[in-house]
mmCIF file of C-alpha atoms in Angstrom:
data_model
loop_
_atom_site.group_PDB
_atom_site.id
_atom_site.type_symbol
_atom_site.label_atom_id
_atom_site.label_comp_id
_atom_site.label_asym_id
_atom_site.label_seq_id
_atom_site.Cartn_x
_atom_site.Cartn_y
_atom_site.Cartn_z
ATOM 1 C CA MET V 229 -9.351 -1.069 12.769
ATOM 2 C CA SER V 230 -7.777 -0.380 9.392
ATOM 3 C CA GLU V 231 -4.589 -1.975 8.161
ATOM 4 C CA GLU V 232 -1.729 0.448 7.784
ATOM 5 C CA PHE V 233 1.333 -0.380 5.739
ATOM 6 C CA THR V 234 4.505 1.573 5.273
ATOM 7 C CA GLY V 235 3.596 1.695 1.617
ATOM 8 C CA PRO V 236 4.977 0.527 -1.679
ATOM 9 C CA PRO V 237 7.273 -0.418 -3.170
ATOM 10 C CA TRP V 238 7.349 -3.609 -1.170
ATOM 11 C CA ALA V 239 10.434 -5.776 -0.926
ATOM 12 C CA VAL V 240 10.161 -9.053 -2.832
ATOM 13 C CA ASP V 241 11.820 -12.426 -2.429
ATOM 14 C CA TRP V 242 11.447 -15.645 -4.414
ATOM 15 C CA THR V 243 11.608 -19.202 -3.148
ATOM 16 C CA LYS V 244 14.314 -21.251 -4.831
ATOM 17 C CA ILE V 245 11.793 -23.384 -6.726
ATOM 18 C CA ALA V 246 9.880 -20.336 -7.986
ATOM 19 C CA SER V 247 13.017 -18.531 -9.140
ATOM 20 C CA GLU V 248 14.390 -21.638 -10.894
ATOM 21 C CA TYR V 249 11.105 -22.173 -12.736
ATOM 22 C CA ARG V 250 10.907 -18.474 -13.651
ATOM 23 C CA ASP V 251 14.454 -18.578 -15.018
ATOM 24 C CA SER V 252 13.652 -21.663 -17.145
ATOM 25 C CA LEU V 253 10.852 -19.872 -19.024
ATOM 26 C CA PRO V 254 11.339 -18.051 -22.337
ATOM 27 C CA LEU V 255 12.520 -14.443 -22.128
ATOM 28 C CA THR V 256 9.168 -13.047 -23.300
ATOM 29 C CA VAL V 257 7.377 -14.859 -20.460
ATOM 30 C CA ARG V 258 9.970 -13.703 -17.928
ATOM 31 C CA ASP V 259 9.305 -10.142 -19.095
ATOM 32 C CA LEU V 260 5.567 -10.661 -18.459
ATOM 33 C CA ILE V 261 6.390 -11.940 -14.975
ATOM 34 C CA VAL V 262 8.578 -8.921 -14.259
ATOM 35 C CA ASP V 263 5.806 -6.579 -15.426
ATOM 36 C CA ALA V 264 3.259 -8.361 -13.205
ATOM 37 C CA VAL V 265 5.538 -8.268 -10.158
ATOM 38 C CA VAL V 266 6.351 -4.574 -10.696
ATOM 39 C CA GLU V 267 2.625 -3.848 -10.883
ATOM 40 C CA LEU V 268 2.097 -5.743 -7.612
ATOM 41 C CA LEU V 269 5.060 -4.077 -5.895
ATOM 42 C CA SER V 270 3.750 -0.626 -6.681
ATOM 43 C CA SER V 271 0.184 -1.373 -5.588
ATOM 44 C CA ARG V 272 -1.356 0.401 -2.617
ATOM 45 C CA HIS V 273 -2.200 -2.880 -0.903
ATOM 46 C CA PRO V 274 -0.642 -6.264 -1.719
ATOM 47 C CA TYR V 275 -3.918 -8.181 -1.312
ATOM 48 C CA ARG V 276 -6.338 -5.900 -3.168
ATOM 49 C CA ASP V 277 -6.491 -4.963 -6.811
ATOM 50 C CA ASP V 278 -7.415 -1.316 -6.290
ATOM 51 C CA GLY V 279 -4.948 0.830 -8.156
ATOM 52 C CA LEU V 280 -3.770 -2.036 -10.366
ATOM 53 C CA ASP V 281 -4.115 -2.322 -14.117
ATOM 54 C CA ILE V 282 -6.659 -5.142 -14.045
ATOM 55 C CA THR V 283 -6.353 -5.595 -17.804
ATOM 56 C CA LYS V 284 -2.870 -7.012 -17.128
ATOM 57 C CA ILE V 285 -3.172 -8.757 -13.751
ATOM 58 C CA SER V 286 -5.725 -9.835 -11.179
ATOM 59 C CA ILE V 287 -5.410 -10.851 -7.532
ATOM 60 C CA GLU V 288 -7.469 -13.306 -5.508
ATOM 61 C CA PRO V 289 -7.000 -15.234 -2.256
ATOM 62 C CA ALA V 290 -5.611 -18.736 -2.704
ATOM 63 C CA ARG V 291 -8.231 -19.910 -0.182
ATOM 64 C CA SER V 292 -11.387 -17.964 0.530
ATOM 65 C CA THR V 293 -11.246 -19.083 4.143
ATOM 66 C CA GLN V 294 -7.878 -17.346 4.626
ATOM 67 C CA PRO V 295 -8.242 -13.812 3.222
ATOM 68 C CA ARG V 296 -4.933 -12.713 4.781
ATOM 69 C CA GLY V 297 -3.082 -15.847 3.655
ATOM 70 C CA ALA V 298 -1.503 -16.683 0.334
ATOM 71 C CA HIS V 299 -2.836 -14.953 -2.782
ATOM 72 C CA ILE V 300 -2.752 -15.693 -6.491
ATOM 73 C CA LEU V 301 -1.677 -13.071 -9.014
ATOM 74 C CA ASN V 302 -2.892 -13.962 -12.524
ATOM 75 C CA PHE V 303 -1.046 -12.522 -15.526
ATOM 76 C CA ASP V 304 -0.838 -12.924 -19.310
ATOM 77 C CA HIS V 305 -4.630 -13.191 -19.674
ATOM 78 C CA ASN V 306 -4.707 -15.945 -17.017
ATOM 79 C CA ARG V 307 -2.118 -18.082 -18.829
ATOM 80 C CA GLY V 308 0.183 -17.717 -15.863
ATOM 81 C CA TRP V 309 0.007 -17.128 -12.134
ATOM 82 C CA LEU V 310 2.153 -16.456 -9.092
ATOM 83 C CA ARG V 311 1.313 -17.610 -5.586
ATOM 84 C CA TYR V 312 2.612 -15.165 -2.992
ATOM 85 C CA THR V 313 2.291 -14.186 0.635
ATOM 86 C CA PHE V 314 2.751 -10.799 2.214
ATOM 87 C CA ILE V 315 4.708 -10.503 5.435
ATOM 88 C CA HIS V 316 3.642 -7.373 7.235
ATOM 89 C CA ARG V 317 6.547 -5.909 9.148
ATOM 90 C CA THR V 318 6.981 -2.344 10.231
ATOM 91 C CA ALA V 319 10.599 -2.084 9.138
ATOM 92 C CA GLU V 320 10.407 -3.864 5.796
ATOM 93 C CA PRO V 321 7.143 -5.396 4.581
ATOM 94 C CA GLN V 322 7.891 -8.131 2.097
ATOM 95 C CA ILE V 323 6.178 -10.141 -0.621
ATOM 96 C CA ILE V 324 7.393 -13.717 -0.947
ATOM 97 C CA ILE V 325 6.669 -15.431 -4.247
ATOM 98 C CA GLU V 326 6.274 -19.128 -3.523
ATOM 99 C CA THR V 327 5.179 -20.592 -6.856
ATOM 100 C CA VAL V 328 5.198 -19.571 -10.527
ATOM 101 C CA PHE V 329 3.209 -21.271 -13.278
ATOM 102 C CA TRP V 330 2.767 -20.474 -16.946
ATOM 103 C CA GLN V 331 1.156 -22.463 -19.770
#
């Protein structure tokens, strides 16, 4: 059985902690985050990197034992990452960004 999604762009939401941390970062880093999220939102599948510019971002499961659970999106040459989950709904599939980190 193959997974069928309504297709991109996906809706996105940020947890309060993730959005506050994102907003505290320098503008250049926030721009990198926006670029990474836009790349993810326009991807064909939110948990696979096919169709993504892998020179800018990469995706991997947060835990190998939960391939449909939370995922990590690395950006800025692995200097930063986002932890997100994908909620598959027929009406409005959504990506929820839980954590942001940049060093």
